[in-house]
PDB file of C-alpha atoms in Angstrom:
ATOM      1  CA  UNK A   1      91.456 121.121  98.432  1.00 31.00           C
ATOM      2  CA  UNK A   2      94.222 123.690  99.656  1.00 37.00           C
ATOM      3  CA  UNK A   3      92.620 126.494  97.832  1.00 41.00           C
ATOM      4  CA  UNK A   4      89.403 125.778  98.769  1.00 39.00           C
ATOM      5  CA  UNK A   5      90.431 125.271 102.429  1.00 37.00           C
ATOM      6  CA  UNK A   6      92.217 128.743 102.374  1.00 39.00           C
ATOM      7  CA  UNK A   7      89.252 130.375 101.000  1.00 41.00           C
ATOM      8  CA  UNK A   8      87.524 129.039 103.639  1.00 42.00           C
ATOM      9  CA  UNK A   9      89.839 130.314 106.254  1.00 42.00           C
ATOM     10  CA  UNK A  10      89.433 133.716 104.850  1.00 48.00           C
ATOM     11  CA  UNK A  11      85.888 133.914 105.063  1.00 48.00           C
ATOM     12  CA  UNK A  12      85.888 133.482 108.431  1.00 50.00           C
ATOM     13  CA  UNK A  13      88.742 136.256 108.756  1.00 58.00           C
ATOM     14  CA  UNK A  14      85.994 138.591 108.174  1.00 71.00           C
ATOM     15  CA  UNK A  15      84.118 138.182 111.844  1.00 81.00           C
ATOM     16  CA  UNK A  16      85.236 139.699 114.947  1.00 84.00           C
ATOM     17  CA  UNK A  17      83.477 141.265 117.014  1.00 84.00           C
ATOM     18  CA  UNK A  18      86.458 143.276 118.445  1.00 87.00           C
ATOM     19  CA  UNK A  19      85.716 145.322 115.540  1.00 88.00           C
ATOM     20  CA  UNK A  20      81.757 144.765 115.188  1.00 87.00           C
ATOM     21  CA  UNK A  21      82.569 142.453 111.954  1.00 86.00           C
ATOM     22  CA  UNK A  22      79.865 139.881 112.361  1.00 83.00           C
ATOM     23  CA  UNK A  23      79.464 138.307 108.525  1.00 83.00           C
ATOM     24  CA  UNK A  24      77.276 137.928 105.915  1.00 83.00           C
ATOM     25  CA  UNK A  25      74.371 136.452 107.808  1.00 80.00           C
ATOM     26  CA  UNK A  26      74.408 139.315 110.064  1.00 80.00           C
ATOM     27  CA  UNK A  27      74.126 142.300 107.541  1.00 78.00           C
ATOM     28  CA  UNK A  28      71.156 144.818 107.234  1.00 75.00           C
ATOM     29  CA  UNK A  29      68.441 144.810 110.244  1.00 76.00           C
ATOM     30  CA  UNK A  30      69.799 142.499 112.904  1.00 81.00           C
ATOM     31  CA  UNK A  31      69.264 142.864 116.295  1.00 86.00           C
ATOM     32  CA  UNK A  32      71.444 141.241 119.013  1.00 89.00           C
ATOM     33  CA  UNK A  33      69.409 140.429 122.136  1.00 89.00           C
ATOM     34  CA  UNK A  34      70.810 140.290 125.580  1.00 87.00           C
ATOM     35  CA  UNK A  35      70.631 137.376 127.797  1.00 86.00           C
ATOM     36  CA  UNK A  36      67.188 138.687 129.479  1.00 86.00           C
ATOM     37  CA  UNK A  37      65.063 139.570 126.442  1.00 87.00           C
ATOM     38  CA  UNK A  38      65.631 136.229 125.143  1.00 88.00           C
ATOM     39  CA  UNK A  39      64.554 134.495 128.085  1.00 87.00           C
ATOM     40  CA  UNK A  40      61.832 137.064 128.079  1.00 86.00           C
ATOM     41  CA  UNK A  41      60.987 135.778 123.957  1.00 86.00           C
ATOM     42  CA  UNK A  42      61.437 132.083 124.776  1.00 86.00           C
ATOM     43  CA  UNK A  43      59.392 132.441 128.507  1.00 83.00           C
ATOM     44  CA  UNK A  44      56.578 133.875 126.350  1.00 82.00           C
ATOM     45  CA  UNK A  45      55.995 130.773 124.161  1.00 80.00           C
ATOM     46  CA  UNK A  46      56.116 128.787 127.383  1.00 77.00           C
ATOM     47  CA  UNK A  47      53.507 129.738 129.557  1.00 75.00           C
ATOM     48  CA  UNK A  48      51.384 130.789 126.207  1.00 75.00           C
ATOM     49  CA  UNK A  49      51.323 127.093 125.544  1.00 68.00           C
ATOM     50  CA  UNK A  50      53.827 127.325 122.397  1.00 65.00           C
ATOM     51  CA  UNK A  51      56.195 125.455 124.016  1.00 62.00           C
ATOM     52  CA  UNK A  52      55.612 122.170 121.979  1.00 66.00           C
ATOM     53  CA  UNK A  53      57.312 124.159 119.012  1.00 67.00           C
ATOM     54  CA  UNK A  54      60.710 124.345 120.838  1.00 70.00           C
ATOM     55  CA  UNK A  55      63.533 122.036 119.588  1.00 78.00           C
ATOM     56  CA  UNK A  56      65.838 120.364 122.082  1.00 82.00           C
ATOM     57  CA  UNK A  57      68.442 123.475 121.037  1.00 84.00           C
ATOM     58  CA  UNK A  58      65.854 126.058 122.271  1.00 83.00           C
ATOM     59  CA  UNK A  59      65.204 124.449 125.266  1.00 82.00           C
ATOM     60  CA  UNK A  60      68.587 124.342 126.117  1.00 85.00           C
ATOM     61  CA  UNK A  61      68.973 127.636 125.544  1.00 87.00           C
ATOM     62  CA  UNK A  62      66.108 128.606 127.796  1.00 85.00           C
ATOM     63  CA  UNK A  63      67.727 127.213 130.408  1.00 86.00           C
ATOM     64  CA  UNK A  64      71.295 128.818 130.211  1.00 87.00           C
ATOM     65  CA  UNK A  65      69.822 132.395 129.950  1.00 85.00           C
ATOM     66  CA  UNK A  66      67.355 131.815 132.305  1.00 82.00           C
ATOM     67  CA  UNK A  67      70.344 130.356 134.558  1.00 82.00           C
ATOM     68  CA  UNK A  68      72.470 132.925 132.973  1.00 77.00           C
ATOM     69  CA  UNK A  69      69.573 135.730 135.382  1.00 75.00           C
ATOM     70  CA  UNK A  70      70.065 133.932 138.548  1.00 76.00           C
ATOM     71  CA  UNK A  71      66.897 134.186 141.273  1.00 77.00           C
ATOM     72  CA  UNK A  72      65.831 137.794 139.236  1.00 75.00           C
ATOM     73  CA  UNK A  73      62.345 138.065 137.780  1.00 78.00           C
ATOM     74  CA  UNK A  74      62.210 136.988 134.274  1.00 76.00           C
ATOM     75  CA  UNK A  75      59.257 140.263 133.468  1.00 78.00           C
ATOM     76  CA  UNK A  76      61.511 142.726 136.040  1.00 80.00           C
ATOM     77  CA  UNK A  77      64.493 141.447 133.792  1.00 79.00           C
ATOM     78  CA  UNK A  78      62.734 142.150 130.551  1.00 79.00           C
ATOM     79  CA  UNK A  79      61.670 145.568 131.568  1.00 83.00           C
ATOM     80  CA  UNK A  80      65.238 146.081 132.414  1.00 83.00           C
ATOM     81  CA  UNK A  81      66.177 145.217 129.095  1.00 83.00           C
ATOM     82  CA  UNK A  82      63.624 147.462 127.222  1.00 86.00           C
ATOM     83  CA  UNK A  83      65.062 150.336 129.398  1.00 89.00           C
ATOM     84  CA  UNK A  84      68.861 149.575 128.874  1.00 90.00           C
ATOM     85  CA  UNK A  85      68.290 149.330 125.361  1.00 91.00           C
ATOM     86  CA  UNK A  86      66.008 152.024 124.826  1.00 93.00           C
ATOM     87  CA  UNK A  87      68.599 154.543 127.019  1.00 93.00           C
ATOM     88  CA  UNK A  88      71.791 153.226 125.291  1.00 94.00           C
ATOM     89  CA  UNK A  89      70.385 153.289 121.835  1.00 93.00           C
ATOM     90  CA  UNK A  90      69.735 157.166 121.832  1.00 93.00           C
ATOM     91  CA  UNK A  91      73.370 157.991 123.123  1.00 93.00           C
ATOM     92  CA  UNK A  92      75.455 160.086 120.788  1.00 92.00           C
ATOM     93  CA  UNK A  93      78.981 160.732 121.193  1.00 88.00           C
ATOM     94  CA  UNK A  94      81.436 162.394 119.206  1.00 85.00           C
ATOM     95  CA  UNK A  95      80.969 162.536 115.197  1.00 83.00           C
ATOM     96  CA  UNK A  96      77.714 161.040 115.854  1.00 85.00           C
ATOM     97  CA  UNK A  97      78.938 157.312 116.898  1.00 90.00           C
ATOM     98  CA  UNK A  98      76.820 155.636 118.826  1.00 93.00           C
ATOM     99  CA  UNK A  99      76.558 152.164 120.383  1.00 94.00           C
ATOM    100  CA  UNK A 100      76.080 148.756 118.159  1.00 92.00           C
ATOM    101  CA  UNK A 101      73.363 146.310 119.025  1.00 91.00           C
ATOM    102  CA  UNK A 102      75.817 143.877 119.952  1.00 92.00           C
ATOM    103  CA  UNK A 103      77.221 146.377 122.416  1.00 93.00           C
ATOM    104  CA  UNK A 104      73.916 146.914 123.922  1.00 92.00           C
ATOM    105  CA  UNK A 105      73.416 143.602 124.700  1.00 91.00           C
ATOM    106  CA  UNK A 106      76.997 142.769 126.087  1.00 90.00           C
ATOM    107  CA  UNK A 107      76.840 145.498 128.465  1.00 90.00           C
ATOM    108  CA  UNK A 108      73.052 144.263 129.417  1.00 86.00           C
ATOM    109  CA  UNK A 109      74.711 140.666 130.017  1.00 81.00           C
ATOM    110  CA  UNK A 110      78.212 141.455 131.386  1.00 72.00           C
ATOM    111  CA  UNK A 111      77.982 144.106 133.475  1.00 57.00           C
ATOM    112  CA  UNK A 112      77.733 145.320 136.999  1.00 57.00           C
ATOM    113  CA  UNK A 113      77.471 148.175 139.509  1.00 55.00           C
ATOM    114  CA  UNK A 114      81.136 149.484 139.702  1.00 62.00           C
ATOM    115  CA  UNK A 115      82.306 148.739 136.755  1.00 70.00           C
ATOM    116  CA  UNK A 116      85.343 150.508 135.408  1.00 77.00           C
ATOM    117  CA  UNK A 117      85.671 151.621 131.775  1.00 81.00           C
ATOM    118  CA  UNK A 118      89.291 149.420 131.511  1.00 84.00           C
ATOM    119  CA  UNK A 119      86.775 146.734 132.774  1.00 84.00           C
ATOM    120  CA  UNK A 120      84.480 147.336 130.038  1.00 85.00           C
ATOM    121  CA  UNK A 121      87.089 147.141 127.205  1.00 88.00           C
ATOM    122  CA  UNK A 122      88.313 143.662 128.661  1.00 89.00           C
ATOM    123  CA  UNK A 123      84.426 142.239 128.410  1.00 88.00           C
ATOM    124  CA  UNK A 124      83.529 143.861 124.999  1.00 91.00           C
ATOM    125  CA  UNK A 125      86.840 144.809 122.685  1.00 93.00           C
ATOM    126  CA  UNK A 126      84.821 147.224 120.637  1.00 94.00           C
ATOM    127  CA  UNK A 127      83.930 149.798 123.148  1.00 93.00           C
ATOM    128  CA  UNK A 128      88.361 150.701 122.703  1.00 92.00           C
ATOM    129  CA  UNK A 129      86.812 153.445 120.318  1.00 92.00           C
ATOM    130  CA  UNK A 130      85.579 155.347 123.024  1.00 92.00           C
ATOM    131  CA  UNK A 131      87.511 157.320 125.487  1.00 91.00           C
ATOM    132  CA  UNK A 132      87.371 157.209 129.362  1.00 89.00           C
ATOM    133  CA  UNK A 133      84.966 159.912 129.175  1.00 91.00           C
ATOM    134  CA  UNK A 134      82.183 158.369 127.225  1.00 92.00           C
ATOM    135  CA  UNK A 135      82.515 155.261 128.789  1.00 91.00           C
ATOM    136  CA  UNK A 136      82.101 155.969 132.302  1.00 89.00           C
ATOM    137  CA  UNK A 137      79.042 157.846 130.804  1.00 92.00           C
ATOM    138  CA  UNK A 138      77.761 154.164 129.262  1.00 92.00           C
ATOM    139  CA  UNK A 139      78.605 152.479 132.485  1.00 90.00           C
ATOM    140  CA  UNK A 140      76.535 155.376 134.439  1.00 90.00           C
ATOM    141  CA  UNK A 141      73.163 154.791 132.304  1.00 90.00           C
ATOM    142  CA  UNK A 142      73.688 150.659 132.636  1.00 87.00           C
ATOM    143  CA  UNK A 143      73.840 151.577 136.852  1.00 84.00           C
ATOM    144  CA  UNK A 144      71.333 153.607 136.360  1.00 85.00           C
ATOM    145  CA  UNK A 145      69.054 151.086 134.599  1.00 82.00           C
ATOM    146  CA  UNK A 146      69.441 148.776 136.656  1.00 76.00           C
ATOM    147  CA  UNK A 147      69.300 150.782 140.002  1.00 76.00           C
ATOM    148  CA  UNK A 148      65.784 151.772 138.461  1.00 74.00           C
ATOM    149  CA  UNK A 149      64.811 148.522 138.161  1.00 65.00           C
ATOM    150  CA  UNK A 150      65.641 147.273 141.210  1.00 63.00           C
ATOM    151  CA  UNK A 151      63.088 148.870 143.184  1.00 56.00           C
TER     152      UNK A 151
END
């Protein structure tokens, strides 16, 4: 039992997302999805009449991202979201890094105009890679975004 139980312990050792260490079940070609485009995903199969195949668990979480958008648009929110992604996916900084997918869609749920790049590290631990510099230029295209999107 002890050894098992340790083994156990490690394997979980191996997620963080401080360091963009997700697991096993997250290797190869997996997108993380903001807040918006799955309400977008889930709204979808709801008004196309698909909404019989959602389980209790789906439902539910329909209704915290779509809680989690306040009084915004759910199709103004999605087209948010394509932009966001689209203009934070093609950034390149130094060495060619560029942002994860779970960064993309922690910035897309967490933050707002103003935002400071000390604020940024607090929200989403992995971004400490980056200098000032680079981040004020993230926080810029996420203002940006949504500036664009709000009119």
């Amino acid at each position: 039992f002890r050894v098992r139980h340790l083994v156990a312990m490690d394997a979980g050792d191996d997620e963080d997302a401080a360091t963009l260490s997700f697991g096993p079940e997250f290797a190869g070609q997996v997108e993380c999805l903001s807040d918006a485009e799955v309400t977008a995903i889930l709204d979808r199969r709801i008004v196309s009449g698909d909404s019989r195949t959602l389980n209790e668990q789906l439902k539910r979480t329909y209704e915290y991202v779509k809680r989690s958008l306040g009084r915004r648009d759910v199709d103004s929110m999605r087209k948010e979201s394509i932009h966001l992604r689209e203009a934070l996916t093609e950034l390149r900084f130094e060495d060619d890094e560029k942002l994860h997918s779970f960064e993309i869609a922690s910035l897309a749920n967490l933050m707002s105009k103003d935002s400071e790049p000390d604020e940024a590290r607090a929200l989403i631990p992995s971004l400490r890679r980056f200098p000032d510099d680079a981040i004020a230029e993230i926080l810029s295209i996420v203002d940006q975004c949504k500036e664009a999107n709000s009119t």
